[in-house]
Amino acid sequence: MKRATTVGALLAATTLLLAGCNANPTTPSTSSSSAPVTKGGDLTILTSQTELSFDPAKSQSLAITSLGLVERRLTTWDITPGQEAKYVPDLATDTGTASNGGKTWTYTLKDGLTFDDGTPITSADVKYGLERSFAPELSGGLGYHKALLAGAADYAGPYDGKELDSIKTPDDKTIVFELNTPYGDWPWIASMPAFSPVPKAKDTEPATYGEKPAASGPYTIESYQQGVALKMVRNPKWDASTDAVRTAGPDTITFKMSQDATVAAQALIADSGDAATSFGAQFVPPAQLAQAQNNPSAKSRLVTSEPGALAYLALNTQRGDLEDVKVRQALQYAVDRQAFLVASGGELAGAAATTLITPGIPGREEYDLYPAPAAGDPDKAKQLLADAGHADDLDLTLVTGNDTVSLAQAQALQQGFEKAGVKVTLQPLDANTLTERVTSGSGDYDLYIGSWQPDFPSPNGNIQPLFDSSQIGSGGYNISRYQDADVDAAIAKATGEVDQAAAGAQWAAIDKMIMEDAPVVPLTYTKNSFLHGSKVQNFAIGAFPAYPNYLKVTLAP
């Protein structure tokens, strides 16, 4: 998924921003009080979305959110607060066996797996489900596998009778994937929506399959009214003994759609009626976040994630004075992270960042190559600029979103750089123009504020999309236009490493290797806050992702 966006646009869209700086925030909780798993009750999830599709070919749903309640994958995520995320078996007996140097991955399905109508789940159903994701009419889903499966470049799905030969099913329980390159993170890829099984016999109308898909998880969709509600009920054929990550507490789960974030948050704060058995799928808006902090009852039901997505300042390494690594290193000291954080809403909105690999990602190593006070070190920056021959003449353009939040963040950085003698001119653009400007081939900009949330918790997801030279231009998100042959080679080696501990060490070394060249300035790791009703239990956010784990939520008896 393309996650890079202006931080301001991201915050405005999700209403994460706080009003002003909370100078003395209370340490947030990442979970409501843990309680025994209870069965029963009707859970409601309040969402601003006007449309929900449970078609795995079209979905970008995280493994622990909506789609994971209905459709299982070969692997899935084990998410526990205070612990790094890890992949675990789901439909498969293990997380995959690699061979051929990491280019071939083999899975065996568990015994006793069935769809909600009692039909056995076979390897052919997984293969067909994955092949559907290549059909042009079912676009929009996560597509990492499309670039990795051998011979897939010209494949257009199964609806013309063709199969993808690099997905083999020698029997009903075995499925084998042949890749065009070694890929150690394939078990993460196998946890994505497209790896959900789809029975060919049920795929008679692909355009509407997502309204009532064949269920392999603990719930099946009973009804769907676009823009209004989607209701799930228990899948009587789901076998808990085959499923270690889903607790299936509530009897029913209803997604109440088209909910204004402010209205939903106010209802959850009041905690009356159905709100007591509800939680919000969207971030808490600024006014209600402040209100909840001052309300003891609501505060106990406010759950804030640990630091997550990376907000960063991209420095166009192929542009003028920024081609000089000494200039880029000087800017690391000149940046005022404190002012940027204030503009982003204060300490409940994030924490200062120094690394490219984000918190909660296995293999991450904490370090700071450019230690400075929170407000920066203008004197150090001036000295480095003078050494580089730019004592007072550095003049840069920062392209930014034209919304209020983006402008405030850009102005905070502008004022910080001014203290170091660096002139920064702001160029506000609408969202579409801005994205085109920074991801196209022209590179007509100096600086850009972006945000990146990987789709799976591997350092690969942090590093490769932002810093591999193949991702420059043509819609790619190497917005710093960073190009280094040694880094590209190191990325390729780490990508192919099957041993996860060895891969983690390699990625940590690459993180530092890139930051020595200073193509970006890490700014903050952003946080998300959510509210739930008083009868909602086991509502928790792990170290990754910065969203609640729907699969574990239960209701008080």
Coordinates of C-alpha atoms in Angstrom, one line a residue:
M1 CA 0.0 0.0 0.0
K2 CA 1.2 3.5 -0.7
R3 CA 1.5 5.0 2.7
A4 CA 3.6 8.2 2.0
T5 CA 1.6 11.3 2.4
T6 CA 2.0 14.7 3.9
V7 CA 1.8 14.4 7.7
G8 CA -0.7 17.2 7.9
A9 CA -3.0 15.7 5.4
L10 CA -2.8 12.4 7.2
L11 CA -3.6 14.0 10.6
A12 CA -6.3 16.1 9.1
A13 CA -7.9 13.1 7.5
T14 CA -7.8 11.0 10.6
T15 CA -8.4 13.8 13.1
L16 CA -5.4 12.8 15.1
L17 CA -4.2 16.4 15.7
L18 CA -4.6 17.8 19.2
A19 CA -5.5 21.5 19.7
G20 CA -2.4 23.1 20.9
C21 CA 0.4 21.5 22.9
N22 CA -0.3 19.5 25.9
A23 CA 2.8 20.4 27.9
N24 CA 2.2 17.8 30.7
P25 CA 0.3 14.9 29.1
T26 CA -0.6 11.8 31.1
T27 CA 1.2 8.7 30.0
P28 CA -1.3 7.0 27.7
S29 CA -2.5 3.4 28.0
T30 CA -2.1 1.0 25.1
S31 CA -4.9 -1.2 26.3
S32 CA -8.0 -1.3 28.4
S33 CA -7.9 -3.6 31.5
S34 CA -7.3 -7.2 30.5
A35 CA -10.2 -9.5 31.3
P36 CA -11.1 -13.1 30.8
V37 CA -12.5 -14.0 27.4
T38 CA -16.3 -14.0 27.7
K39 CA -18.7 -15.1 25.1
G40 CA -21.8 -13.2 24.1
G41 CA -23.2 -9.7 23.5
D42 CA -23.5 -7.5 20.5
L43 CA -20.5 -5.4 19.6
T44 CA -20.7 -2.2 17.5
I45 CA -17.8 -0.7 15.6
L46 CA -18.3 3.0 14.6
T47 CA -16.7 3.9 11.4
S48 CA -16.7 6.9 9.1
Q49 CA -16.4 4.6 6.0
T50 CA -19.4 4.7 3.7
E51 CA -18.5 1.4 2.0
L52 CA -17.1 -1.9 3.2
S53 CA -15.9 -4.6 0.9
F54 CA -14.8 -8.0 2.3
D55 CA -13.5 -9.1 -1.1
P56 CA -9.9 -10.2 -0.2
A57 CA -8.7 -9.3 -3.7
K58 CA -9.7 -5.7 -3.3
S59 CA -8.8 -5.3 0.4
Q60 CA -6.0 -3.4 2.2
S61 CA -7.3 -4.5 5.6
L62 CA -4.8 -5.2 8.3
A63 CA -4.7 -8.8 9.5
I64 CA -6.1 -7.8 12.9
T65 CA -9.0 -5.6 11.8
S66 CA -12.2 -6.1 9.9
L67 CA -11.5 -8.7 7.2
G68 CA -9.6 -10.9 9.7
L69 CA -12.9 -11.6 11.5
V70 CA -14.4 -13.3 8.5
E71 CA -11.5 -14.5 6.3
R72 CA -8.4 -16.3 7.5
R73 CA -5.1 -16.4 5.5
L74 CA -2.2 -18.8 5.4
T75 CA -0.5 -16.9 8.1
T76 CA -1.6 -14.1 10.4
W77 CA -0.3 -11.7 13.1
D78 CA 0.2 -12.3 16.8
I79 CA -0.2 -8.9 18.3
T80 CA 0.3 -8.4 22.1
P81 CA 0.9 -5.0 23.8
G82 CA 4.5 -4.6 24.9
Q83 CA 5.8 -7.2 22.5
E84 CA 7.0 -7.1 18.9
A85 CA 4.6 -8.3 16.3
K86 CA 5.2 -11.7 14.8
Y87 CA 3.7 -13.9 12.1
V88 CA 2.1 -17.2 13.1
P89 CA 0.3 -20.0 11.3
D90 CA -3.4 -19.4 10.5
L91 CA -4.8 -21.8 7.9
A92 CA -1.4 -23.4 7.5
T93 CA 0.3 -25.7 9.9
D94 CA 3.4 -23.5 10.0
T95 CA 4.7 -20.2 8.7
G96 CA 6.1 -21.7 5.6
T97 CA 9.1 -23.8 4.5
A98 CA 11.7 -22.1 2.3
S99 CA 13.8 -23.9 -0.3
N100 CA 15.7 -23.1 -3.4
G101 CA 17.5 -20.3 -1.5
G102 CA 14.3 -18.6 -0.5
K103 CA 12.7 -18.6 -3.9
T104 CA 10.3 -21.4 -3.1
W105 CA 7.8 -21.5 -0.2
T106 CA 5.7 -24.5 0.7
Y107 CA 2.6 -24.6 3.0
T108 CA 0.4 -27.4 4.3
L109 CA -3.2 -26.7 5.4
K110 CA -4.4 -27.7 8.8
D111 CA -6.9 -30.6 9.2
G112 CA -10.6 -29.9 9.6
L113 CA -10.8 -26.5 7.9
T114 CA -14.1 -25.6 6.3
F115 CA -16.1 -22.7 5.0
D116 CA -19.2 -21.5 6.7
D117 CA -21.3 -23.9 4.5
G118 CA -19.3 -26.9 5.6
T119 CA -17.3 -27.2 2.4
P120 CA -13.7 -28.2 3.1
I121 CA -11.1 -25.5 2.5
T122 CA -8.4 -26.8 0.0
S123 CA -5.2 -25.5 -1.4
A124 CA -7.0 -24.9 -4.7
D125 CA -9.3 -22.4 -2.9
V126 CA -6.2 -20.5 -1.7
K127 CA -4.7 -20.6 -5.2
Y128 CA -7.9 -19.4 -6.8
G129 CA -8.3 -16.6 -4.2
L130 CA -4.8 -15.3 -4.9
E131 CA -5.3 -15.6 -8.7
R132 CA -8.4 -13.4 -8.5
S133 CA -6.3 -10.6 -7.1
F134 CA -4.6 -10.2 -10.5
A135 CA -7.9 -9.5 -12.3
P136 CA -8.1 -5.9 -13.4
E137 CA -11.7 -5.6 -12.3
L138 CA -10.7 -6.5 -8.7
S139 CA -7.9 -4.0 -8.3
G140 CA -7.0 -2.0 -5.2
G141 CA -5.8 -4.6 -2.8
L142 CA -2.3 -5.1 -1.4
G143 CA -0.2 -6.5 -4.2
Y144 CA 3.3 -7.3 -2.9
H145 CA 2.9 -10.9 -4.2
K146 CA 2.3 -9.7 -7.8
A147 CA 5.9 -8.5 -8.2
L148 CA 7.3 -11.6 -6.5
L149 CA 5.5 -14.6 -8.0
A150 CA 7.4 -16.0 -11.0
G151 CA 5.7 -15.4 -14.4
A152 CA 3.1 -13.1 -13.0
A153 CA 4.0 -10.0 -14.9
D154 CA 1.5 -10.6 -17.7
Y155 CA -1.1 -12.6 -15.7
A156 CA -4.6 -11.1 -15.6
G157 CA -6.5 -13.4 -13.4
P158 CA -8.5 -16.6 -13.7
Y159 CA -11.6 -15.3 -15.5
D160 CA -10.3 -16.2 -18.9
G161 CA -9.6 -19.8 -17.7
K162 CA -5.9 -19.3 -17.2
E163 CA -3.9 -20.3 -14.1
L164 CA -0.7 -18.9 -12.6
D165 CA 1.8 -21.7 -12.9
S166 CA 4.0 -20.4 -10.1
I167 CA 1.3 -21.3 -7.6
K168 CA 1.2 -25.1 -7.4
T169 CA -1.3 -27.4 -5.6
P170 CA 0.1 -30.9 -5.7
D171 CA -2.7 -32.1 -3.4
D172 CA -5.7 -30.6 -1.5
K173 CA -3.5 -29.8 1.5
T174 CA -0.3 -28.4 -0.1
I175 CA 0.4 -25.2 -1.8
V176 CA 3.8 -24.1 -3.3
F177 CA 4.8 -20.6 -4.3
E178 CA 7.7 -20.1 -6.8
L179 CA 9.2 -16.6 -6.6
N180 CA 11.4 -14.8 -9.1
T181 CA 13.8 -13.7 -6.3
P182 CA 14.6 -14.9 -2.8
Y183 CA 12.3 -13.2 -0.3
G184 CA 12.7 -13.8 3.4
D185 CA 9.6 -11.9 4.4
W186 CA 7.2 -14.2 2.4
P187 CA 5.5 -15.3 5.6
W188 CA 4.4 -11.7 6.1
I189 CA 3.2 -11.5 2.6
A190 CA 1.2 -14.8 3.1
S191 CA -0.8 -12.9 5.9
M192 CA -2.3 -10.4 3.5
P193 CA -5.9 -10.4 2.4
A194 CA -5.4 -11.9 -1.0
F195 CA -4.2 -15.2 0.6
S196 CA -7.7 -15.8 1.9
P197 CA -9.3 -18.9 0.3
V198 CA -12.1 -18.3 -2.2
P199 CA -14.2 -21.3 -3.5
K200 CA -14.5 -20.9 -7.3
A201 CA -18.1 -22.2 -7.1
K202 CA -19.1 -19.2 -5.0
D203 CA -17.4 -16.6 -7.2
T204 CA -20.2 -16.3 -9.8
E205 CA -20.5 -12.5 -9.5
P206 CA -17.0 -11.2 -8.7
A207 CA -18.2 -7.5 -8.5
T208 CA -20.4 -8.3 -5.5
Y209 CA -18.5 -11.2 -3.9
G210 CA -17.2 -9.0 -1.1
E211 CA -20.8 -8.3 0.2
K212 CA -21.1 -11.9 1.4
P213 CA -17.9 -13.9 0.9
A214 CA -17.3 -17.5 1.9
A215 CA -16.3 -17.3 5.6
S216 CA -13.3 -19.1 7.0
G217 CA -13.1 -17.1 10.2
P218 CA -15.4 -17.0 13.3
Y219 CA -17.9 -14.7 11.7
T220 CA -20.0 -14.6 8.5
I221 CA -21.7 -11.6 7.0
E222 CA -25.5 -11.7 7.7
S223 CA -26.5 -8.4 6.1
Y224 CA -24.9 -5.3 4.4
Q225 CA -26.5 -2.0 3.6
Q226 CA -24.0 0.3 2.0
G227 CA -23.5 3.5 3.9
V228 CA -25.6 2.3 6.8
A229 CA -24.4 -1.0 8.4
L230 CA -22.8 -4.4 8.0
K231 CA -23.7 -7.1 10.5
M232 CA -21.7 -10.2 11.3
V233 CA -23.0 -13.3 13.1
R234 CA -21.1 -16.4 14.3
N235 CA -19.9 -18.9 11.7
P236 CA -21.0 -22.2 13.2
K237 CA -18.4 -24.1 11.1
W238 CA -15.4 -22.2 12.6
D239 CA -13.3 -24.5 14.8
A240 CA -11.5 -22.6 17.6
S241 CA -9.0 -25.5 18.0
T242 CA -7.5 -24.5 14.6
D243 CA -7.3 -20.8 15.4
A244 CA -4.9 -19.4 18.0
V245 CA -5.4 -15.7 17.4
R246 CA -9.2 -15.1 17.3
T247 CA -11.2 -15.3 20.5
A248 CA -14.6 -14.7 18.9
G249 CA -16.2 -13.2 22.0
P250 CA -19.3 -11.2 20.8
D251 CA -22.3 -13.1 19.3
T252 CA -22.7 -10.3 16.7
I253 CA -20.5 -7.5 15.4
T254 CA -22.1 -4.6 13.6
F255 CA -20.1 -2.0 11.7
K256 CA -22.2 1.2 11.9
M257 CA -21.1 3.2 8.9
S258 CA -21.0 6.9 7.9
Q259 CA -20.4 8.0 11.5
D260 CA -19.0 11.5 12.0
A261 CA -15.8 11.2 14.1
T262 CA -16.8 14.0 16.4
V263 CA -20.4 12.6 17.0
A264 CA -19.1 9.1 17.5
A265 CA -16.4 10.3 20.0
Q266 CA -19.0 12.3 22.0
A267 CA -21.3 9.2 22.2
L268 CA -18.4 7.1 23.4
I269 CA -17.5 9.7 26.1
A270 CA -21.1 9.8 27.3
D271 CA -21.1 6.0 27.3
S272 CA -24.9 5.7 27.2
G273 CA -27.1 3.2 25.4
D274 CA -25.3 1.2 22.6
A275 CA -22.2 3.3 23.1
A276 CA -21.3 1.2 26.1
T277 CA -20.8 -1.9 23.8
S278 CA -19.1 0.1 21.0
F279 CA -15.7 1.4 20.0
G280 CA -14.5 3.9 17.4
A281 CA -12.6 2.7 14.4
Q282 CA -11.3 6.2 13.7
F283 CA -8.9 8.3 15.7
V284 CA -10.4 10.6 18.4
P285 CA -10.8 14.2 17.1
P286 CA -8.9 17.0 19.0
A287 CA -11.7 18.5 21.0
Q288 CA -13.0 15.1 22.2
L289 CA -9.5 13.9 23.0
A290 CA -9.0 16.9 25.3
Q291 CA -12.5 16.3 26.7
A292 CA -11.8 12.6 27.3
Q293 CA -8.5 13.5 29.1
N294 CA -10.5 15.6 31.6
N295 CA -13.2 13.0 32.1
P296 CA -12.1 10.2 34.5
S297 CA -14.6 7.7 33.1
A298 CA -13.7 8.4 29.5
K299 CA -10.0 8.7 30.2
S300 CA -10.0 5.1 31.5
R301 CA -11.5 4.1 28.2
L302 CA -9.0 6.1 26.0
V303 CA -6.4 3.9 24.4
T304 CA -3.4 5.5 22.8
S305 CA -0.9 3.6 20.7
E306 CA 2.8 3.5 21.2
P307 CA 4.9 5.6 18.7
G308 CA 4.3 4.2 15.2
A309 CA 4.4 5.7 11.7
L310 CA 7.5 7.7 10.7
A311 CA 7.0 11.4 9.9
Y312 CA 10.1 12.6 8.1
L313 CA 11.6 15.5 6.1
A314 CA 12.8 14.3 2.7
L315 CA 15.9 16.1 1.3
N316 CA 16.1 15.8 -2.5
T317 CA 19.6 14.4 -2.8
Q318 CA 19.7 15.1 -6.5
R319 CA 18.9 18.8 -6.3
G320 CA 21.5 21.6 -6.1
D321 CA 23.2 22.1 -2.7
L322 CA 21.4 19.1 -1.2
E323 CA 23.6 16.9 -3.3
D324 CA 26.3 17.6 -0.7
V325 CA 26.1 15.2 2.2
K326 CA 27.6 17.8 4.5
V327 CA 24.7 20.1 3.8
R328 CA 22.2 17.3 4.5
Q329 CA 24.0 16.4 7.7
A330 CA 23.9 20.1 8.8
L331 CA 20.1 20.1 8.4
Q332 CA 19.8 17.1 10.8
Y333 CA 21.1 19.4 13.5
A334 CA 19.1 22.5 12.3
V335 CA 15.7 20.8 12.5
D336 CA 13.4 21.8 15.4
R337 CA 11.5 18.6 16.3
Q338 CA 10.0 20.2 19.3
A339 CA 8.2 22.9 17.2
F340 CA 7.2 20.3 14.7
L341 CA 5.7 18.2 17.5
V342 CA 3.8 21.2 18.9
A343 CA 2.4 21.9 15.4
S344 CA 1.4 18.2 15.2
G345 CA -0.5 18.3 18.5
G346 CA 2.0 17.8 21.3
E347 CA 3.3 14.7 23.0
L348 CA 0.1 12.7 22.6
A349 CA 0.5 13.0 18.8
G350 CA 4.0 11.5 18.7
A351 CA 7.5 11.1 19.9
A352 CA 10.8 12.4 18.5
A353 CA 12.3 10.1 15.8
T354 CA 16.0 9.3 15.1
T355 CA 15.8 6.0 13.1
L356 CA 14.2 4.9 9.9
I357 CA 13.0 1.6 11.2
T358 CA 10.0 2.4 13.4
P359 CA 9.2 1.2 16.9
G360 CA 7.6 -2.2 17.2
I361 CA 9.4 -3.6 14.2
P362 CA 11.6 -6.7 14.9
G363 CA 15.3 -6.1 14.4
R364 CA 15.1 -2.4 15.1
E365 CA 18.1 -0.8 16.9
E366 CA 17.8 2.5 18.7
Y367 CA 20.5 5.0 17.8
D368 CA 21.0 8.7 17.1
L369 CA 23.8 9.8 14.7
Y370 CA 23.0 13.5 15.1
P371 CA 22.3 14.1 18.8
A372 CA 20.8 17.5 19.5
P373 CA 18.4 19.2 21.9
A374 CA 14.7 18.9 21.0
A375 CA 14.7 22.3 19.5
G376 CA 17.8 21.5 17.4
D377 CA 21.4 22.8 17.5
P378 CA 21.6 25.8 15.3
D379 CA 25.2 26.6 16.1
K380 CA 26.3 23.1 15.2
A381 CA 24.3 23.4 11.9
K382 CA 25.9 26.8 11.1
Q383 CA 29.4 25.4 11.6
L384 CA 28.8 22.4 9.4
L385 CA 27.2 24.7 6.7
A386 CA 30.2 27.0 6.9
D387 CA 32.5 24.0 6.5
A388 CA 30.5 23.1 3.4
G389 CA 30.8 26.6 2.0
H390 CA 27.3 27.7 2.8
A391 CA 27.6 30.1 5.7
D392 CA 24.6 32.2 4.9
D393 CA 23.4 31.4 1.4
L394 CA 21.4 28.2 1.6
D395 CA 18.0 28.8 0.1
L396 CA 15.6 25.9 -0.2
T397 CA 12.0 25.3 -1.2
L398 CA 9.7 23.1 0.9
V399 CA 6.6 21.8 -1.0
T400 CA 3.8 21.2 1.4
G401 CA 0.0 20.5 1.6
N402 CA -2.2 23.6 1.6
D403 CA -4.3 22.4 4.6
T404 CA -4.0 24.1 8.0
V405 CA -2.1 21.4 9.7
S406 CA 0.5 20.9 6.9
L407 CA 1.1 24.6 6.8
A408 CA 1.6 24.8 10.5
Q409 CA 4.1 21.9 10.4
A410 CA 6.0 23.4 7.5
Q411 CA 6.1 26.8 9.2
A412 CA 7.5 25.2 12.4
L413 CA 10.4 23.7 10.4
Q414 CA 10.9 26.9 8.4
Q415 CA 11.4 28.9 11.7
G416 CA 13.8 26.3 13.0
F417 CA 15.9 26.4 9.9
E418 CA 16.0 30.1 10.0
K419 CA 17.8 30.0 13.4
A420 CA 20.6 28.1 11.6
G421 CA 20.7 30.7 8.8
V422 CA 18.9 28.5 6.3
K423 CA 16.1 30.2 4.2
V424 CA 13.2 27.9 3.5
T425 CA 10.4 29.1 1.1
L426 CA 7.1 27.3 1.4
Q427 CA 5.2 26.2 -1.7
P428 CA 1.7 25.0 -0.7
L429 CA 0.0 22.6 -3.1
D430 CA -3.2 20.6 -3.2
A431 CA -2.9 17.0 -2.3
N432 CA -3.0 15.5 -5.8
T433 CA -0.6 18.1 -7.2
L434 CA 1.8 17.5 -4.3
T435 CA 1.8 13.7 -4.7
E436 CA 2.4 14.0 -8.4
R437 CA 5.3 16.5 -7.8
V438 CA 7.2 14.4 -5.4
T439 CA 6.6 10.9 -7.0
S440 CA 7.0 11.9 -10.6
G441 CA 10.2 11.9 -12.6
S442 CA 10.9 15.7 -12.6
G443 CA 12.1 16.1 -9.0
D444 CA 11.1 19.8 -8.9
Y445 CA 11.4 20.4 -5.1
D446 CA 14.0 20.6 -2.4
L447 CA 12.2 19.5 0.8
Y448 CA 9.0 17.5 1.5
I449 CA 7.3 16.4 4.7
G450 CA 6.0 12.8 4.5
S451 CA 4.7 10.0 6.6
W452 CA 5.2 6.3 6.2
Q453 CA 3.4 3.3 7.8
P454 CA 4.6 -0.1 6.5
D455 CA 2.0 -2.7 5.6
F456 CA 3.7 -5.4 7.5
P457 CA 6.1 -5.2 10.5
S458 CA 9.4 -5.9 8.9
P459 CA 12.3 -3.5 8.4
N460 CA 11.9 -4.3 4.7
G461 CA 8.6 -2.3 4.8
N462 CA 10.4 0.7 6.3
I463 CA 13.5 0.7 4.1
Q464 CA 13.0 -0.6 0.6
P465 CA 10.1 1.6 -0.6
L466 CA 11.7 4.8 0.6
F467 CA 15.4 4.2 -0.2
D468 CA 15.9 1.6 -2.9
S469 CA 16.9 3.5 -6.1
S470 CA 14.3 1.5 -8.1
Q471 CA 11.6 3.5 -6.2
I472 CA 12.7 6.9 -7.6
G473 CA 10.0 8.5 -9.8
S474 CA 7.3 6.7 -11.8
G475 CA 5.0 6.8 -8.7
G476 CA 7.6 5.4 -6.3
Y477 CA 8.1 6.8 -2.8
N478 CA 11.9 7.3 -2.7
I479 CA 11.1 11.0 -2.4
S480 CA 14.6 11.9 -1.2
R481 CA 15.7 10.4 -4.6
Y482 CA 18.4 8.6 -2.8
Q483 CA 20.7 6.5 -4.9
D484 CA 23.5 4.4 -3.6
A485 CA 24.7 1.1 -5.2
D486 CA 26.0 -0.3 -1.9
V487 CA 22.7 0.4 -0.2
D488 CA 20.8 -1.2 -3.1
A489 CA 23.0 -4.3 -2.9
A490 CA 22.5 -4.5 0.9
I491 CA 18.7 -4.1 0.5
A492 CA 18.7 -6.9 -2.0
K493 CA 20.7 -9.2 0.3
A494 CA 18.6 -8.5 3.3
T495 CA 15.4 -9.0 1.3
G496 CA 16.5 -12.5 0.3
E497 CA 17.6 -13.5 3.8
V498 CA 15.3 -16.2 5.2
D499 CA 16.8 -16.3 8.7
Q500 CA 14.9 -13.5 10.4
A501 CA 17.5 -12.8 13.1
A502 CA 20.2 -12.4 10.5
A503 CA 17.9 -10.3 8.3
G504 CA 17.1 -8.0 11.3
A505 CA 20.8 -7.4 11.9
Q506 CA 21.3 -6.6 8.2
W507 CA 18.4 -4.2 8.1
A508 CA 19.6 -2.4 11.3
A509 CA 23.0 -1.9 9.6
I510 CA 21.3 -0.6 6.5
D511 CA 19.3 1.9 8.6
K512 CA 22.5 3.4 9.9
M513 CA 24.2 3.2 6.5
I514 CA 21.5 5.3 5.0
M515 CA 21.3 7.8 7.8
E516 CA 25.1 8.5 7.5
D517 CA 24.2 9.9 4.1
A518 CA 21.3 11.8 5.6
P519 CA 18.7 11.7 2.8
V520 CA 15.9 12.3 5.2
V521 CA 15.5 13.9 8.7
P522 CA 13.4 11.6 10.9
L523 CA 10.9 13.9 12.7
T524 CA 8.5 12.0 14.9
Y525 CA 6.9 8.6 15.3
T526 CA 3.1 9.3 15.3
K527 CA 0.6 8.0 17.8
N528 CA -3.1 7.2 17.4
S529 CA -5.9 7.4 20.1
F530 CA -9.2 5.5 20.2
L531 CA -12.2 5.4 22.6
H532 CA -14.4 2.4 23.6
G533 CA -17.5 1.9 25.7
S534 CA -17.5 0.7 29.3
K535 CA -18.6 -2.8 28.5
V536 CA -15.9 -3.4 25.9
Q537 CA -13.0 -5.5 27.2
N538 CA -9.6 -6.6 25.9
F539 CA -9.3 -3.6 23.7
A540 CA -5.6 -3.3 23.0
I541 CA -3.1 -1.8 20.6
G542 CA 0.2 -3.6 20.1
A543 CA 3.6 -2.1 19.3
F544 CA 2.6 -2.6 15.6
P545 CA 0.3 -1.6 14.0
A546 CA -1.0 1.5 15.8
Y547 CA -4.6 0.2 15.6
P548 CA -6.7 -1.9 18.0
N549 CA -6.7 -5.7 17.6
Y550 CA -10.3 -6.4 16.6
L551 CA -9.7 -10.2 16.9
K552 CA -9.4 -10.1 20.7
V553 CA -12.2 -7.7 21.7
T554 CA -14.8 -9.1 24.0
L555 CA -17.8 -7.7 25.9
A556 CA -18.5 -7.8 29.7
P557 CA -21.2 -10.3 30.6

